[in-house]
Short mmCIF file of C-alpha atoms (C1' of nucleotides) in Angstrom, two decimals:
data_model
loop_
_atom_site.label_atom_id
_atom_site.label_comp_id
_atom_site.label_asym_id
_atom_site.label_seq_id
_atom_site.Cartn_x
_atom_site.Cartn_y
_atom_site.Cartn_z
CA MET A 1 138.56 150.66 142.96
CA ILE A 2 136.42 148.91 145.50
CA GLN A 3 137.67 149.18 149.08
CA ASN A 4 138.02 146.05 151.09
CA LEU A 5 135.77 145.41 154.03
CA ASN A 6 136.91 147.09 157.20
CA LYS A 7 137.30 145.12 160.39
CA HIS A 8 133.80 145.80 161.60
CA GLU A 9 132.16 145.00 158.29
CA ARG A 10 134.10 141.82 157.91
CA GLU A 11 133.01 140.83 161.38
CA SER A 12 129.33 141.40 160.65
CA LEU A 13 129.63 139.22 157.62
CA HIS A 14 131.49 136.44 159.35
CA GLU A 15 129.25 136.55 162.35
CA ALA A 16 126.05 136.48 160.34
CA LEU A 17 127.24 133.61 158.21
CA ALA A 18 128.56 131.66 161.18
CA LYS A 19 125.33 132.14 163.08
CA SER A 20 123.41 130.38 160.35
CA GLY A 21 126.10 127.76 159.85
CA GLN A 22 127.47 128.88 156.53
CA LYS A 23 130.92 129.32 155.16
CA ILE A 24 132.96 132.33 154.28
CA THR A 25 133.97 132.33 150.66
CA PRO A 26 135.78 134.81 148.46
CA GLN A 27 132.64 135.22 146.38
CA ARG A 28 130.55 136.10 149.41
CA GLU A 29 133.10 138.61 150.60
CA ILE A 30 133.21 140.33 147.28
CA VAL A 31 129.47 140.47 146.83
CA TYR A 32 129.09 141.91 150.29
CA THR A 33 131.85 144.40 149.62
CA VAL A 34 130.16 145.53 146.46
CA LEU A 35 126.94 146.12 148.34
CA LEU A 36 128.61 148.24 150.96
CA ALA A 37 130.75 150.16 148.49
CA GLN A 38 127.85 151.81 146.72
CA ARG A 39 124.60 151.93 148.60
CA ASP A 40 122.42 152.66 145.64
CA HIS A 41 120.18 149.61 145.82
CA PRO A 42 121.70 147.73 142.91
CA THR A 43 119.98 144.91 141.09
CA VAL A 44 121.53 141.46 140.92
CA ASP A 45 122.84 142.27 137.53
CA GLU A 46 124.45 145.47 138.72
CA VAL A 47 126.07 143.70 141.63
CA TYR A 48 127.26 141.05 139.23
CA HIS A 49 128.93 143.50 136.88
CA ARG A 50 130.54 145.45 139.69
CA ALA A 51 131.86 142.29 141.26
CA LEU A 52 133.23 141.01 137.95
CA GLU A 53 135.80 143.79 138.00
CA THR A 54 137.34 142.35 141.10
CA MET A 55 136.71 138.70 140.35
CA PRO A 56 136.46 137.93 136.67
CA GLY A 57 134.88 134.54 136.18
CA LEU A 58 132.37 135.01 138.96
CA SER A 59 129.04 133.68 137.80
CA LEU A 60 125.66 135.32 137.89
CA ALA A 61 124.16 132.33 139.64
CA THR A 62 126.63 132.80 142.44
CA VAL A 63 125.58 136.39 142.89
CA TYR A 64 122.00 135.19 143.18
CA ASN A 65 123.13 132.61 145.70
CA CYS A 66 125.15 135.02 147.78
CA LEU A 67 122.42 137.62 147.93
CA GLU A 68 119.86 135.01 148.88
CA THR A 69 122.16 133.83 151.63
CA PHE A 70 122.60 137.35 152.95
CA VAL A 71 118.89 137.97 152.97
CA GLY A 72 118.44 134.67 154.76
CA CYS A 73 120.82 135.60 157.53
CA GLY A 74 119.48 139.11 157.84
CA LEU A 75 122.49 140.98 156.51
CA VAL A 76 120.69 142.52 153.62
CA ARG A 77 117.16 143.48 152.65
CA GLN A 78 115.38 143.02 149.38
CA VAL A 79 113.63 145.97 147.82
CA ASN A 80 110.91 145.37 145.29
CA HIS A 81 109.04 147.92 143.24
CA GLU A 82 106.27 146.71 141.05
CA ARG A 83 107.67 143.92 138.93
CA GLU A 84 111.09 145.40 138.38
CA SER A 85 114.21 143.46 139.21
CA THR A 86 114.76 143.01 142.89
CA ARG A 87 117.22 145.42 144.44
CA TYR A 88 119.42 144.89 147.47
CA CYS A 89 120.03 147.12 150.45
CA PRO A 90 122.56 146.63 153.25
CA ASN A 91 120.92 149.27 155.48
CA LEU A 92 119.62 147.38 158.48
CA ALA A 93 118.10 150.30 160.35
CA PRO A 94 114.32 150.49 159.98
CA HIS A 95 113.61 152.61 156.97
CA ALA A 96 111.23 153.10 154.09
CA HIS A 97 112.03 153.49 150.42
CA PHE A 98 111.27 156.23 148.01
CA ARG A 99 111.43 155.47 144.36
CA ASP A 100 111.95 158.40 142.07
CA GLU A 101 109.96 157.73 138.95
CA SER A 102 112.00 160.06 136.81
CA THR A 103 115.38 158.58 137.60
CA GLY A 104 114.44 155.09 138.75
CA ARG A 105 116.58 155.63 141.82
CA VAL A 106 115.62 154.38 145.23
CA HIS A 107 116.31 156.45 148.33
CA ASP A 108 116.28 155.32 151.93
CA ILE A 109 113.92 157.25 154.19
CA GLU A 110 114.53 157.10 157.89
CA LEU A 111 111.52 155.70 159.68
CA PRO A 112 110.71 156.98 163.20
CA LYS A 113 109.80 154.11 165.42
CA GLU A 114 106.58 155.77 166.61
CA ILE A 115 105.22 155.35 163.13
CA LEU A 116 106.12 151.72 163.09
CA GLU A 117 104.40 151.28 166.41
CA GLN A 118 101.29 153.02 165.23
CA LEU A 119 101.24 150.89 162.16
CA THR A 120 101.27 147.64 164.02
CA LYS A 121 98.31 148.95 166.01
CA ILE A 122 96.05 149.17 163.00
CA LEU A 123 96.17 145.42 162.55
CA PRO A 124 93.46 143.13 163.88
CA ALA A 125 94.46 141.51 167.17
CA ASP A 126 95.28 138.09 165.77
CA PHE A 127 97.60 139.33 163.03
CA GLU A 128 101.25 138.87 163.84
CA THR A 129 103.64 140.89 161.76
CA GLU A 130 107.10 139.81 160.78
CA THR A 131 107.88 142.47 158.23
CA ILE A 132 106.50 145.85 157.31
CA GLU A 133 107.40 147.42 154.04
CA ILE A 134 106.70 151.00 153.22
CA SER A 135 107.41 152.39 149.84
CA PHE A 136 106.80 155.76 148.35
CA GLN A 137 106.66 156.48 144.69
CA GLY A 138 107.02 159.93 143.19
CA ARG A 139 109.45 162.53 142.02
CA THR A 140 111.98 164.85 143.55
CA LYS A 141 111.47 168.48 142.74
CA SER A 142 114.88 170.05 142.72
CA SER A 143 116.60 166.87 141.63
CA THR A 144 120.06 168.00 142.65
CA GLN A 145 120.83 164.35 141.98
CA ASN A 146 121.73 163.63 145.57
CA MET B 1 77.29 132.15 139.18
CA ILE B 2 78.78 135.62 138.97
CA GLN B 3 76.33 138.45 139.51
CA ASN B 4 76.18 141.18 136.94
CA LEU B 5 77.34 144.64 137.80
CA ASN B 6 74.75 146.74 139.56
CA LYS B 7 73.83 150.15 138.28
CA HIS B 8 76.37 151.97 140.41
CA GLU B 9 79.20 149.62 139.58
CA ARG B 10 78.48 149.76 135.91
CA GLU B 11 78.52 153.51 136.11
CA SER B 12 81.89 153.64 137.79
CA LEU B 13 83.28 151.47 135.07
CA HIS B 14 81.77 153.44 132.23
CA GLU B 15 82.70 156.73 133.75
CA ALA B 16 86.29 155.75 134.43
CA LEU B 17 86.74 154.40 130.93
CA ALA B 18 85.05 157.37 129.31
CA LYS B 19 87.14 159.79 131.31
CA SER B 20 90.30 158.34 129.82
CA GLY B 21 88.78 158.00 126.37
CA GLN B 22 88.40 154.27 126.21
CA LYS B 23 85.65 151.99 125.06
CA ILE B 24 83.31 149.72 126.87
CA THR B 25 83.63 146.14 125.82
CA PRO B 26 82.09 142.89 127.04
CA GLN B 27 85.54 141.68 128.06
CA ARG B 28 86.13 144.71 130.23
CA GLU B 29 82.75 144.37 131.86
CA ILE B 30 83.35 140.75 132.68
CA VAL B 31 86.83 141.26 134.02
CA TYR B 32 85.59 144.08 136.21
CA THR B 33 82.67 141.97 137.36
CA VAL B 34 84.99 139.16 138.31
CA LEU B 35 87.09 141.53 140.39
CA LEU B 36 84.11 142.84 142.29
CA ALA B 37 82.53 139.43 142.76
CA GLN B 38 85.30 138.01 144.90
CA ARG B 39 87.54 140.55 146.55
CA ASP B 40 90.34 138.19 147.36
CA HIS B 41 93.13 139.87 145.40
CA PRO B 42 93.25 137.43 142.52
CA THR B 43 96.18 137.07 140.16
CA VAL B 44 95.76 137.60 136.43
CA ASP B 45 95.50 133.89 136.01
CA GLU B 46 92.80 133.58 138.61
CA VAL B 47 90.82 136.38 137.04
CA TYR B 48 91.27 134.70 133.69
CA HIS B 49 89.93 131.35 134.85
CA ARG B 50 86.99 132.90 136.66
CA ALA B 51 86.10 134.98 133.65
CA LEU B 52 86.36 132.01 131.31
CA GLU B 53 83.29 130.51 132.95
CA THR B 54 81.20 133.41 131.77
CA MET B 55 83.01 134.02 128.52
CA PRO B 56 84.71 130.96 127.10
CA GLY B 57 87.19 131.99 124.45
CA LEU B 58 88.36 135.02 126.36
CA SER B 59 92.12 135.26 126.07
CA LEU B 60 94.71 135.68 128.76
CA ALA B 61 96.27 138.63 126.97
CA THR B 62 92.95 140.40 127.09
CA VAL B 63 92.78 139.94 130.82
CA TYR B 64 96.23 141.51 131.06
CA ASN B 65 95.03 144.34 128.85
CA CYS B 66 91.83 144.96 130.78
CA LEU B 67 93.54 144.99 134.13
CA GLU B 68 96.22 147.33 132.86
CA THR B 69 93.51 149.62 131.57
CA PHE B 70 91.72 149.60 134.90
CA VAL B 71 94.88 150.39 136.77
CA GLY B 72 95.55 153.17 134.30
CA CYS B 73 92.22 154.82 134.91
CA GLY B 74 92.35 154.36 138.64
CA LEU B 75 89.61 151.76 139.00
CA VAL B 76 91.82 149.08 140.42
CA ARG B 77 95.07 148.81 142.32
CA GLN B 78 97.94 146.43 141.83
CA VAL B 79 99.28 144.53 144.79
CA ASN B 80 102.76 143.10 144.65
CA HIS B 81 104.49 140.92 147.18
CA GLU B 82 108.08 140.02 146.58
CA ARG B 83 108.25 138.59 143.11
CA GLU B 84 104.98 136.74 143.15
CA SER B 85 102.39 137.30 140.47
CA THR B 86 100.75 140.66 140.65
CA ARG B 87 97.36 140.68 142.32
CA TYR B 88 94.47 143.07 141.72
CA CYS B 89 92.29 144.92 144.15
CA PRO B 90 89.17 146.98 143.42
CA ASN B 91 89.19 148.61 146.87
CA LEU B 92 89.82 152.28 146.25
CA ALA B 93 89.76 153.46 149.86
CA PRO B 94 93.23 154.04 151.27
CA HIS B 95 94.36 150.80 152.79
CA ALA B 96 97.37 148.66 153.47
CA HIS B 97 97.82 144.98 152.75
CA PHE B 98 98.63 142.12 155.04
CA ARG B 99 99.96 138.99 153.49
CA ASP B 100 99.50 135.84 155.51
CA GLU B 101 102.56 133.71 154.94
CA SER B 102 100.85 130.50 155.91
CA THR B 103 97.93 130.80 153.53
CA GLY B 104 99.29 133.17 150.92
CA ARG B 105 96.14 135.27 151.30
CA VAL B 106 96.16 139.03 151.22
CA HIS B 107 93.92 141.03 153.52
CA ASP B 108 92.98 144.68 153.27
CA ILE B 109 93.82 146.75 156.32
CA GLU B 110 92.03 150.01 156.76
CA LEU B 111 94.47 152.88 156.90
CA PRO B 112 93.66 155.90 159.11
CA LYS B 113 94.46 159.06 157.28
CA GLU B 114 96.50 160.47 160.17
CA ILE B 115 99.04 157.78 159.52
CA LEU B 116 99.20 158.63 155.87
CA GLU B 117 99.71 162.25 156.78
CA GLN B 118 102.47 161.43 159.20
CA LEU B 119 104.14 159.33 156.61
CA THR B 120 104.30 162.04 154.04
CA LYS B 121 105.93 164.21 156.69
CA ILE B 122 108.96 161.99 157.03
CA LEU B 123 109.99 162.73 153.47
CA PRO B 124 112.57 165.38 152.62
CA ALA B 125 110.95 168.60 151.47
CA ASP B 126 111.57 168.17 147.78
CA PHE B 127 110.12 164.68 147.51
CA GLU B 128 106.68 164.62 145.99
CA THR B 129 104.74 161.45 146.56
CA GLU B 130 102.25 160.00 144.16
CA THR B 131 101.74 156.63 145.80
CA ILE B 132 102.41 155.10 149.16
CA GLU B 133 102.33 151.39 149.60
CA ILE B 134 102.31 149.70 152.95
CA SER B 135 102.46 145.99 153.25
CA PHE B 136 102.65 143.74 156.23
CA GLN B 137 103.87 140.20 156.14
CA GLY B 138 103.16 137.68 158.87
CA ARG B 139 100.68 135.15 160.15
CA THR B 140 97.25 135.16 161.69
CA LYS B 141 97.03 133.40 165.03
CA SER B 142 93.54 132.04 165.22
CA SER B 143 93.23 131.61 161.48
CA THR B 144 89.45 131.27 161.53
CA GLN B 145 89.90 131.64 157.78
CA ASN B 146 88.03 134.91 157.60
"C1'" DT C 1 144.64 110.38 151.20
"C1'" DA C 2 139.88 109.71 150.92
"C1'" DG C 3 135.36 111.20 152.13
"C1'" DT C 4 131.85 114.52 153.17
"C1'" DC C 5 129.36 118.45 152.52
"C1'" DG C 6 128.64 123.03 151.27
"C1'" DT C 7 129.62 126.13 147.29
"C1'" DT C 8 130.23 127.53 142.70
"C1'" DT C 9 129.52 127.17 137.90
"C1'" DA C 10 127.27 126.93 133.16
"C1'" DG C 11 123.56 126.26 130.95
"C1'" DA C 12 118.88 124.74 130.61
"C1'" DA C 13 114.24 125.49 132.30
"C1'" DT C 14 110.47 128.13 134.21
"C1'" DG C 15 106.93 131.41 134.60
"C1'" DA C 16 104.96 135.90 134.52
"C1'" DT C 17 104.47 139.36 131.46
"C1'" DT C 18 104.92 141.81 127.03
"C1'" DC C 19 104.93 142.17 122.18
"C1'" DA C 20 103.53 141.76 117.15
"C1'" DA C 21 100.41 141.32 113.63
"C1'" DA C 22 96.17 140.11 111.94
"C1'" DA C 23 91.19 139.80 112.84
"C1'" DT C 24 87.36 141.90 115.03
"C1'" DC C 25 84.60 145.16 117.29
"C1'" DT C 26 82.71 149.83 118.86
"C1'" DC C 27 80.87 154.14 118.06
"C1'" DA C 28 80.17 158.44 115.83
"C1'" DA C 29 78.92 160.32 111.63
"C1'" DT C 30 76.48 159.65 107.72
"C1'" DA D 1 70.90 151.09 108.96
"C1'" DT D 2 75.84 151.60 106.96
"C1'" DT D 3 80.38 152.87 106.90
"C1'" DG D 4 84.91 153.97 108.29
"C1'" DA D 5 88.44 155.07 111.67
"C1'" DG D 6 90.45 153.79 115.49
"C1'" DA D 7 90.43 150.94 119.57
"C1'" DT D 8 90.38 146.22 121.17
"C1'" DT D 9 91.00 141.37 121.09
"C1'" DT D 10 93.35 137.26 119.84
"C1'" DT D 11 97.10 133.85 119.14
"C1'" DG D 12 101.42 132.68 119.52
"C1'" DA D 13 106.03 134.07 119.84
"C1'" DA D 14 109.42 136.63 122.50
"C1'" DT D 15 111.49 138.54 126.66
"C1'" DC D 16 113.52 138.72 131.01
"C1'" DA D 17 114.33 137.85 135.82
"C1'" DT D 18 114.87 134.13 138.44
"C1'" DT D 19 115.33 129.20 139.64
"C1'" DC D 20 116.89 124.67 138.81
"C1'" DT D 21 120.16 120.84 137.65
"C1'" DA D 22 124.10 118.42 137.58
"C1'" DA D 23 128.80 118.47 137.45
"C1'" DA D 24 133.12 120.39 139.23
"C1'" DC D 25 135.37 122.39 143.03
"C1'" DG D 26 137.04 123.40 147.75
"C1'" DA D 27 137.73 123.14 152.58
"C1'" DC D 28 137.98 120.38 156.40
"C1'" DT D 29 137.96 115.85 159.03
"C1'" DA D 30 138.79 111.09 159.76
#
DNA sequence: TAGTCGTTTAGAATGATTCAAAATCTCAAT
DNA sequence: ATTGAGATTTTGAATCATTCTAAACGACTA
């Protein structure tokens, strides 16, 4: 059902973990695989249930741990909307998020780097940015459920 | 300690409530007053404790209710960062937020409307935006605690 | 084979927020 | 002024995502 990681993906994972001095474990591989398999910004719980199919007995706490690890080593981004459960996104290119209020789905929106540059310019001189998050909220008209 | 609302502020409040068919109550006036008195993006709990000084006996649930009401009628904006407690902001002009990681403080950043316009342009044609949130995360260099 | 250290696990704990039900208040109409 | 209907407030319990704790496990090294 869920494809294994390909060579390149496995390498990213191993490299990122190694770089921050952490180990490769079956749990981490599966959680990462689940994230790549369906890039729909799943919640922890969704990741957990998808991963259970491959590894019954996996615990929810481990999924929390794995995802936290990935965020820590820059493999994955967190996506928050209001106070809803945190969602996870393996897209590392700079992008914004659009949350469709009618479906609850989150879509990635490509973010031209000029806009990012302009944004950093509106900050006072002594403000140093580490992260910029841009999120849209609204509805899609046609809703061809893309 | 906390100034009363001035004529204009009181009007905004009454008008906004009236427009959405809701009543004016002492609790709502005080909560709104607290928000205007110190525009430092307080959490519900902070608003609650500040308001208690003027109205002992006020309940936390009421503060939740009032703030929800204000958000509902567009008087106040919510500000979320990661999974921290929601903060509240009575600044209605379009602006972004900068969260200083070293102090935890949130600063308003004026947002030129050209940028907002550009942002809406990066969306696919059938995406209709209702809200755009932009938040920076980082540190201030000088930290003259402005 | 034993020791070390990071990881996983289950379940308890936390903390922000929401809910439920009863008491109270506001305001328009009398 | 008084009343009544409906909105609001209050208290305390409930919920839910997330974090914590402590024990078990595993991989690797001495």
